[in-house]
Coordinates of N, CA and C in Angstrom, one line a residue:
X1 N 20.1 169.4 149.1 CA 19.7 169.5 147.7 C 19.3 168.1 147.2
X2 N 18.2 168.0 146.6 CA 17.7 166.6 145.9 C 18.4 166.3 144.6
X3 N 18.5 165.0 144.5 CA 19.1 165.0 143.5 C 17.7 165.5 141.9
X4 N 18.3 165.8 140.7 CA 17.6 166.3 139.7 C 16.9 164.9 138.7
X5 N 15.6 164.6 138.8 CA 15.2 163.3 138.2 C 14.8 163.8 137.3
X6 N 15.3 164.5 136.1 CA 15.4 165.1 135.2 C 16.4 164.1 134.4
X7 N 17.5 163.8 134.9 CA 18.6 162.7 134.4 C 18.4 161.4 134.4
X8 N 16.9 160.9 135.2 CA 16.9 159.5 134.6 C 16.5 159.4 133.0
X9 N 17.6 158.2 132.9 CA 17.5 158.2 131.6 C 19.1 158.4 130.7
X10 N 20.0 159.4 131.4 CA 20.9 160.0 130.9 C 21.9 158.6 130.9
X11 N 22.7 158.9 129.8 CA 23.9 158.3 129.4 C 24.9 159.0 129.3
X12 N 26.0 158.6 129.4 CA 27.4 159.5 129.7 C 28.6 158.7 128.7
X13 N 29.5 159.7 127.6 CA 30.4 158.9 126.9 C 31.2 157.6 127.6
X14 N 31.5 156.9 126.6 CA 32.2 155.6 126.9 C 33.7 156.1 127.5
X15 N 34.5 155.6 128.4 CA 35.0 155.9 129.3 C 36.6 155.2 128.3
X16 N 37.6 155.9 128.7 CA 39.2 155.2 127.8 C 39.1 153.9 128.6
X17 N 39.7 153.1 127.5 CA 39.9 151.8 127.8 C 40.6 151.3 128.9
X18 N 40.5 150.7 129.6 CA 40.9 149.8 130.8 C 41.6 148.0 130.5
X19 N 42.7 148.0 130.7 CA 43.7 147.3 130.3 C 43.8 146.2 131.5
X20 N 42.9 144.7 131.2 CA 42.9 144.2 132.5 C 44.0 143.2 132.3
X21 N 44.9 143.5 133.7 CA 45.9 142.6 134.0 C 46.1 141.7 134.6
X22 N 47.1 141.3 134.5 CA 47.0 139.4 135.3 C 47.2 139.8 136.4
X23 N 48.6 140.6 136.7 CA 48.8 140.5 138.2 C 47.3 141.4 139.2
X24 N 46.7 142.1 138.2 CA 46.0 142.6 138.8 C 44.3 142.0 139.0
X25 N 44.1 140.9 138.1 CA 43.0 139.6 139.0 C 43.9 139.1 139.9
X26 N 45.2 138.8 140.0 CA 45.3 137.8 140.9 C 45.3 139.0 142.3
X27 N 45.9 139.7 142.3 CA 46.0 140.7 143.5 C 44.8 140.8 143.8
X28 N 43.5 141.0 143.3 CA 42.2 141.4 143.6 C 41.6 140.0 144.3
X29 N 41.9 138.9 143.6 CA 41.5 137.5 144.0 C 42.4 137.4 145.7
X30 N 43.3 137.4 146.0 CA 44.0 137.8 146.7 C 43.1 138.2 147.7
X31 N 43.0 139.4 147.6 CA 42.2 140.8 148.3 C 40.9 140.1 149.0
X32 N 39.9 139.5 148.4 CA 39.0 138.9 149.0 C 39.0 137.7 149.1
X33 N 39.9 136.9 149.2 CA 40.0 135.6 149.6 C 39.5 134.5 148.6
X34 N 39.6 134.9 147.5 CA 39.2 133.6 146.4 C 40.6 132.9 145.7
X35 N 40.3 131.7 146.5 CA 41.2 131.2 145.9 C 41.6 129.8 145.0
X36 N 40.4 130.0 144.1 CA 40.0 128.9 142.8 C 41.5 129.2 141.9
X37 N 42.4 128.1 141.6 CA 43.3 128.6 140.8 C 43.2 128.9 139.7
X38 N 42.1 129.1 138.8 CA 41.4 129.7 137.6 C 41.5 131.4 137.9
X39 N 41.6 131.8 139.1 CA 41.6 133.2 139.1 C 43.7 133.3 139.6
X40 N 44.1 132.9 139.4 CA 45.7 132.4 139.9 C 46.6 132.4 138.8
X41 N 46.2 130.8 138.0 CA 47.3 129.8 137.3 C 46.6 130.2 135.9
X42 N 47.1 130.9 134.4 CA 47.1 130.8 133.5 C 46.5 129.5 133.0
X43 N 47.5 128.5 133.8 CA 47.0 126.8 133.1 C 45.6 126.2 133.6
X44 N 45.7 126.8 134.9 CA 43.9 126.3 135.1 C 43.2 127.0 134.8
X45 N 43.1 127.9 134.1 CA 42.6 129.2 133.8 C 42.3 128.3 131.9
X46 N 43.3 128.2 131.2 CA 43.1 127.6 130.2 C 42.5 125.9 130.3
X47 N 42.7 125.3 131.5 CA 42.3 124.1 131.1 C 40.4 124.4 131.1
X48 N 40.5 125.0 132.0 CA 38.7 125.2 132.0 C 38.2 126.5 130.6
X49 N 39.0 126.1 129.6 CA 39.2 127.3 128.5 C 38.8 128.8 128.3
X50 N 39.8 128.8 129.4 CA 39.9 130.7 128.9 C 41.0 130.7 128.4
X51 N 41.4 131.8 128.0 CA 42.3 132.4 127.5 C 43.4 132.7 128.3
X52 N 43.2 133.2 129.8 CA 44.0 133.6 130.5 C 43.3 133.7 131.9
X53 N 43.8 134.0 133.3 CA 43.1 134.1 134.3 C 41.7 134.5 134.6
X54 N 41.4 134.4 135.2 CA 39.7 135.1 135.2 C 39.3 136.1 136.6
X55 N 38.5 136.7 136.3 CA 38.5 137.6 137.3 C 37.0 137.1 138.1
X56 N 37.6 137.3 139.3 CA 36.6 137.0 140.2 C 35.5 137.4 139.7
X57 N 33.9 137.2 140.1 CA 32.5 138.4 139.6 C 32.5 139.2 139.9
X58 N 33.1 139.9 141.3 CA 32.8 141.0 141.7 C 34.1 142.2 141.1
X59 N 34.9 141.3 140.4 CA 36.2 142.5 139.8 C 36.2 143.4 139.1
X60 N 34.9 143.5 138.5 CA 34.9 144.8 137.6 C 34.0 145.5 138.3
X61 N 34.0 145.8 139.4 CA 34.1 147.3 140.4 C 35.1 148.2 140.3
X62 N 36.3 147.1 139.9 CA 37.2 148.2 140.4 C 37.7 148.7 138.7
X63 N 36.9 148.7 137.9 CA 37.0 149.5 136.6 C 35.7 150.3 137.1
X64 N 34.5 149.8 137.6 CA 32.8 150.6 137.6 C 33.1 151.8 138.4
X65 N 33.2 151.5 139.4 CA 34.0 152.2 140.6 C 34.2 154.0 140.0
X66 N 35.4 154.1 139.4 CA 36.2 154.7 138.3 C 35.1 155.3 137.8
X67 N 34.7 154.6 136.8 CA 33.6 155.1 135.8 C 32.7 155.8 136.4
X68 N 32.1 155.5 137.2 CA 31.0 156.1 137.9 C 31.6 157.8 138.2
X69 N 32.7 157.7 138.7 CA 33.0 159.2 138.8 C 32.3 160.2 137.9
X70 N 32.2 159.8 136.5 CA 31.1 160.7 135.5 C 30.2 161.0 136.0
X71 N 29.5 160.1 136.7 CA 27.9 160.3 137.5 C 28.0 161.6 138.5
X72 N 28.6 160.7 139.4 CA 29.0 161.4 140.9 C 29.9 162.8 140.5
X73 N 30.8 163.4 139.9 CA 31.4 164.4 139.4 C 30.7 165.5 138.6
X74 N 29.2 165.3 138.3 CA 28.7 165.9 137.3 C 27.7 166.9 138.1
X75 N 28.1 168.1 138.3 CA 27.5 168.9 139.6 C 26.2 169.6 139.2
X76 N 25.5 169.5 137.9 CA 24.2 169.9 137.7 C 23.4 168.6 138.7
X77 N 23.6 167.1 138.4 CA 22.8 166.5 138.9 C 22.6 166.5 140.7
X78 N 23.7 166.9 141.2 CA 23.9 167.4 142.6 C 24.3 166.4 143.2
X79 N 25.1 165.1 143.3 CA 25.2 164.6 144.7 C 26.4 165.1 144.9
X80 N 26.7 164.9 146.9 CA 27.1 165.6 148.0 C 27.3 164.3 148.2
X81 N 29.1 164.0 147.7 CA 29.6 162.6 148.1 C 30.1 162.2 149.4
X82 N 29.6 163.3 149.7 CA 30.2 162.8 151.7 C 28.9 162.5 152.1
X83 N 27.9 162.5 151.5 CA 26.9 161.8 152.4 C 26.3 160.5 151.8
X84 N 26.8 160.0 150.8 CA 26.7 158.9 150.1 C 27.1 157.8 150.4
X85 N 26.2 157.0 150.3 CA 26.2 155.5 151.3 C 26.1 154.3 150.2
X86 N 27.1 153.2 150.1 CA 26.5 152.4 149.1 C 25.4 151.4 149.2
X87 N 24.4 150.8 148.6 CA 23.3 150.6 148.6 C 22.8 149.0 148.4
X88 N 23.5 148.8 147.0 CA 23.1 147.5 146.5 C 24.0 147.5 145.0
X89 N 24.3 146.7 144.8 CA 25.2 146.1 143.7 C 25.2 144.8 143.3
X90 N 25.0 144.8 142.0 CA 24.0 143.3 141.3 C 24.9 143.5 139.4
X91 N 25.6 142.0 138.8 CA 26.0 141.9 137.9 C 25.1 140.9 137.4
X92 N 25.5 141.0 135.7 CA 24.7 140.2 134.9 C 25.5 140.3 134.0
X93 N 26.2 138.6 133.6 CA 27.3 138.8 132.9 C 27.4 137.9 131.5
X94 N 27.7 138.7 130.4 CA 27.5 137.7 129.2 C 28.9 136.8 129.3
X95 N 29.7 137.0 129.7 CA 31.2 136.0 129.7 C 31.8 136.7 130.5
X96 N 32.9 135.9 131.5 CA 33.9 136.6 132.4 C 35.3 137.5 132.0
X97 N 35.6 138.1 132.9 CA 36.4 138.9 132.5 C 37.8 137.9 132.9
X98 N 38.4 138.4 131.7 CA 40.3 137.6 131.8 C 41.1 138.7 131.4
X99 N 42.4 138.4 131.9 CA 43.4 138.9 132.1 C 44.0 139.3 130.3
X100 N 44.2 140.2 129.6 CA 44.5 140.8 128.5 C 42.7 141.5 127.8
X101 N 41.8 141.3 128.5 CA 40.7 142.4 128.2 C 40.6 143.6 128.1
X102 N 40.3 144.5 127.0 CA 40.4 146.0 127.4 C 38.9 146.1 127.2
X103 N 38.8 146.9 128.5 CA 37.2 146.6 128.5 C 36.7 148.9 128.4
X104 N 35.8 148.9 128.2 CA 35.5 150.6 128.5 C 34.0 150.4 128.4
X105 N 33.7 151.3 129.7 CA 32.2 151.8 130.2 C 31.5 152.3 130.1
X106 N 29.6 152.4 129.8 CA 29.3 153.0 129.8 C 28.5 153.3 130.5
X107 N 28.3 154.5 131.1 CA 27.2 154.7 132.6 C 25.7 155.4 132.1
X108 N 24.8 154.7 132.7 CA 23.1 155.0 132.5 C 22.7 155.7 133.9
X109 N 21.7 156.5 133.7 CA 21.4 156.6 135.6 C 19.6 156.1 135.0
X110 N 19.7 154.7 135.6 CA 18.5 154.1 135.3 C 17.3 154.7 136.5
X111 N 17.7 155.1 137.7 CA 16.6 155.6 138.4 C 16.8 156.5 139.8
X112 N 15.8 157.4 139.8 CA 16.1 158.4 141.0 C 15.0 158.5 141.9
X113 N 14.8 158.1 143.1 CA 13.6 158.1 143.9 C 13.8 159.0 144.9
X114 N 13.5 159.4 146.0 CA 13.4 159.8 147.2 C 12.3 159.4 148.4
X115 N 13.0 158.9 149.0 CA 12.2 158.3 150.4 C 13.0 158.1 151.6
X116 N 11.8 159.1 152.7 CA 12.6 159.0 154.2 C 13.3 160.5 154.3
X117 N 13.9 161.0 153.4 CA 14.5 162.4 153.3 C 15.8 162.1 152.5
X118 N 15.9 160.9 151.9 CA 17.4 160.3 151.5 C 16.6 160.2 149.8
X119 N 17.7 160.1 149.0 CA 18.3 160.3 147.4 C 18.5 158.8 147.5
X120 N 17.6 158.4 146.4 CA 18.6 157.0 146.2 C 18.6 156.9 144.3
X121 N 20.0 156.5 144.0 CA 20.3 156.9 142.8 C 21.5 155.4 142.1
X122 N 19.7 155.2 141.0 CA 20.4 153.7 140.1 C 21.1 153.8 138.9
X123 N 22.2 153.4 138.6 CA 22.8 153.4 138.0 C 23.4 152.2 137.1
X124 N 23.1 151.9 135.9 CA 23.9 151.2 135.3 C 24.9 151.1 134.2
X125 N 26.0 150.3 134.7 CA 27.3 150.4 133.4 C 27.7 149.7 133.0
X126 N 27.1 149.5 131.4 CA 27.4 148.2 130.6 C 29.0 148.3 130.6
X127 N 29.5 147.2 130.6 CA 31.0 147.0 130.2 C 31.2 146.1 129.0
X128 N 32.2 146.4 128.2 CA 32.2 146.0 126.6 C 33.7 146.1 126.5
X129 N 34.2 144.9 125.6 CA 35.4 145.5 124.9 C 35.7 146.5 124.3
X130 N 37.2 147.2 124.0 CA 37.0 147.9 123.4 C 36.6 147.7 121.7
X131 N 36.3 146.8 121.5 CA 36.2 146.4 119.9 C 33.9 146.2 119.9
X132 N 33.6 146.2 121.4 CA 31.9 146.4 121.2 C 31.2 144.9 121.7
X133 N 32.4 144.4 122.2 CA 31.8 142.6 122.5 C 30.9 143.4 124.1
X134 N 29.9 142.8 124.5 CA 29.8 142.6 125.9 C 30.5 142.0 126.9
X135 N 30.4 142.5 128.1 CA 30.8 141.4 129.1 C 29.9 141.3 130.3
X136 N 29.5 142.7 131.0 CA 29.1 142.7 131.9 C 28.4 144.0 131.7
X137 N 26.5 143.7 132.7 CA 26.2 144.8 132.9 C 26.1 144.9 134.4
X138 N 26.6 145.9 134.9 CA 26.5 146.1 136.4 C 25.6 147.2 137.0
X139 N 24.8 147.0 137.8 CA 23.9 147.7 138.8 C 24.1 147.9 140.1
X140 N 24.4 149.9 140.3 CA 24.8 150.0 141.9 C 23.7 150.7 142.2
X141 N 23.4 151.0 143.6 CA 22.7 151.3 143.7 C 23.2 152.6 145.2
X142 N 23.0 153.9 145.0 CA 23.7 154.4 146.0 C 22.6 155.6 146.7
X143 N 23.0 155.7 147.6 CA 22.0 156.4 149.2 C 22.7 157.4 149.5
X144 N 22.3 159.0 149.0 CA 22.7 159.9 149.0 C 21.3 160.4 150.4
X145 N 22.4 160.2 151.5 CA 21.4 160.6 153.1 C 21.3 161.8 153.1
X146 N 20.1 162.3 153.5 CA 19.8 163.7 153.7 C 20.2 164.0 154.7
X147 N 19.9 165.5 154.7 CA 20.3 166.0 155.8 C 19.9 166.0 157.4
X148 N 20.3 165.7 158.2 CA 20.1 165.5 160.0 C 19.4 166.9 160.6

């Protein structure tokens, strides 16, 4: 089943707030091997003035990630997440994410094509404080494979 390009375009409510924690930049920084003490040490984190740790660029996946389930969950549009492949993933960021941020999402499906017998399906999710500041807009890009 194709996905429905009837939805580009569609936006989906802002998502409950996401409570970003220290231990959990540093575990993530950790996780892929970054190890700038600015994603670590509070104090080098403030000497280069933040506020508090900072999160790697690629860290708020693991709030998008999440979010995206509205997309992929929403069974009028059709994807068939066992055959979904990820594609391409691209941030653009007005200031980094730190450690006491409550950030909440909002998901766009900017684009639906089909080529080859495969669904490819763009999606973007501004991320925002909860108070409406920006931080990040992130673009995935995912390859719903047709059928064999």
């Amino acid at each position: 089943m194709s996905l429905d390009p009837s939805y580009v375009g569609r936006t989906y409510p802002p998502t409950a707030p996401y409570q970003v924690g220290r231990e959990k930049i540093r575990e993530f920084a950790t996780a892929i091997g970054a190890a700038d003490p600015a994603h670590h040490d509070p104090e080098a984190a403030r000497a280069l003035g933040h506020p508090d740790v900072v999160a790697p660029p690629t860290f708020p996946v693991v709030i998008t990630m999440a979010a995206t389930r509205q997309i992929v969950d929403d069974p009028a549009l059709g994807v068939d997440y066992s055959r979904v492949v990820h594609g391409d993933q691209r941030f653009a960021y007005t200031r980094p994410v730190v450690a006491g941020d409550e950030l909440v999402c909002v998901n766009t499906i900017e684009d639906i094509t089909s080529r080859g017998g495969h669904d490819f399906l763009t999606t973007r999710t501004d991320v925002s404080t909860a108070a409406g500041e920006p931080v990040v807009a992130v673009w995935s890009k995912l390859v719903v494979r047709g059928e064999a």
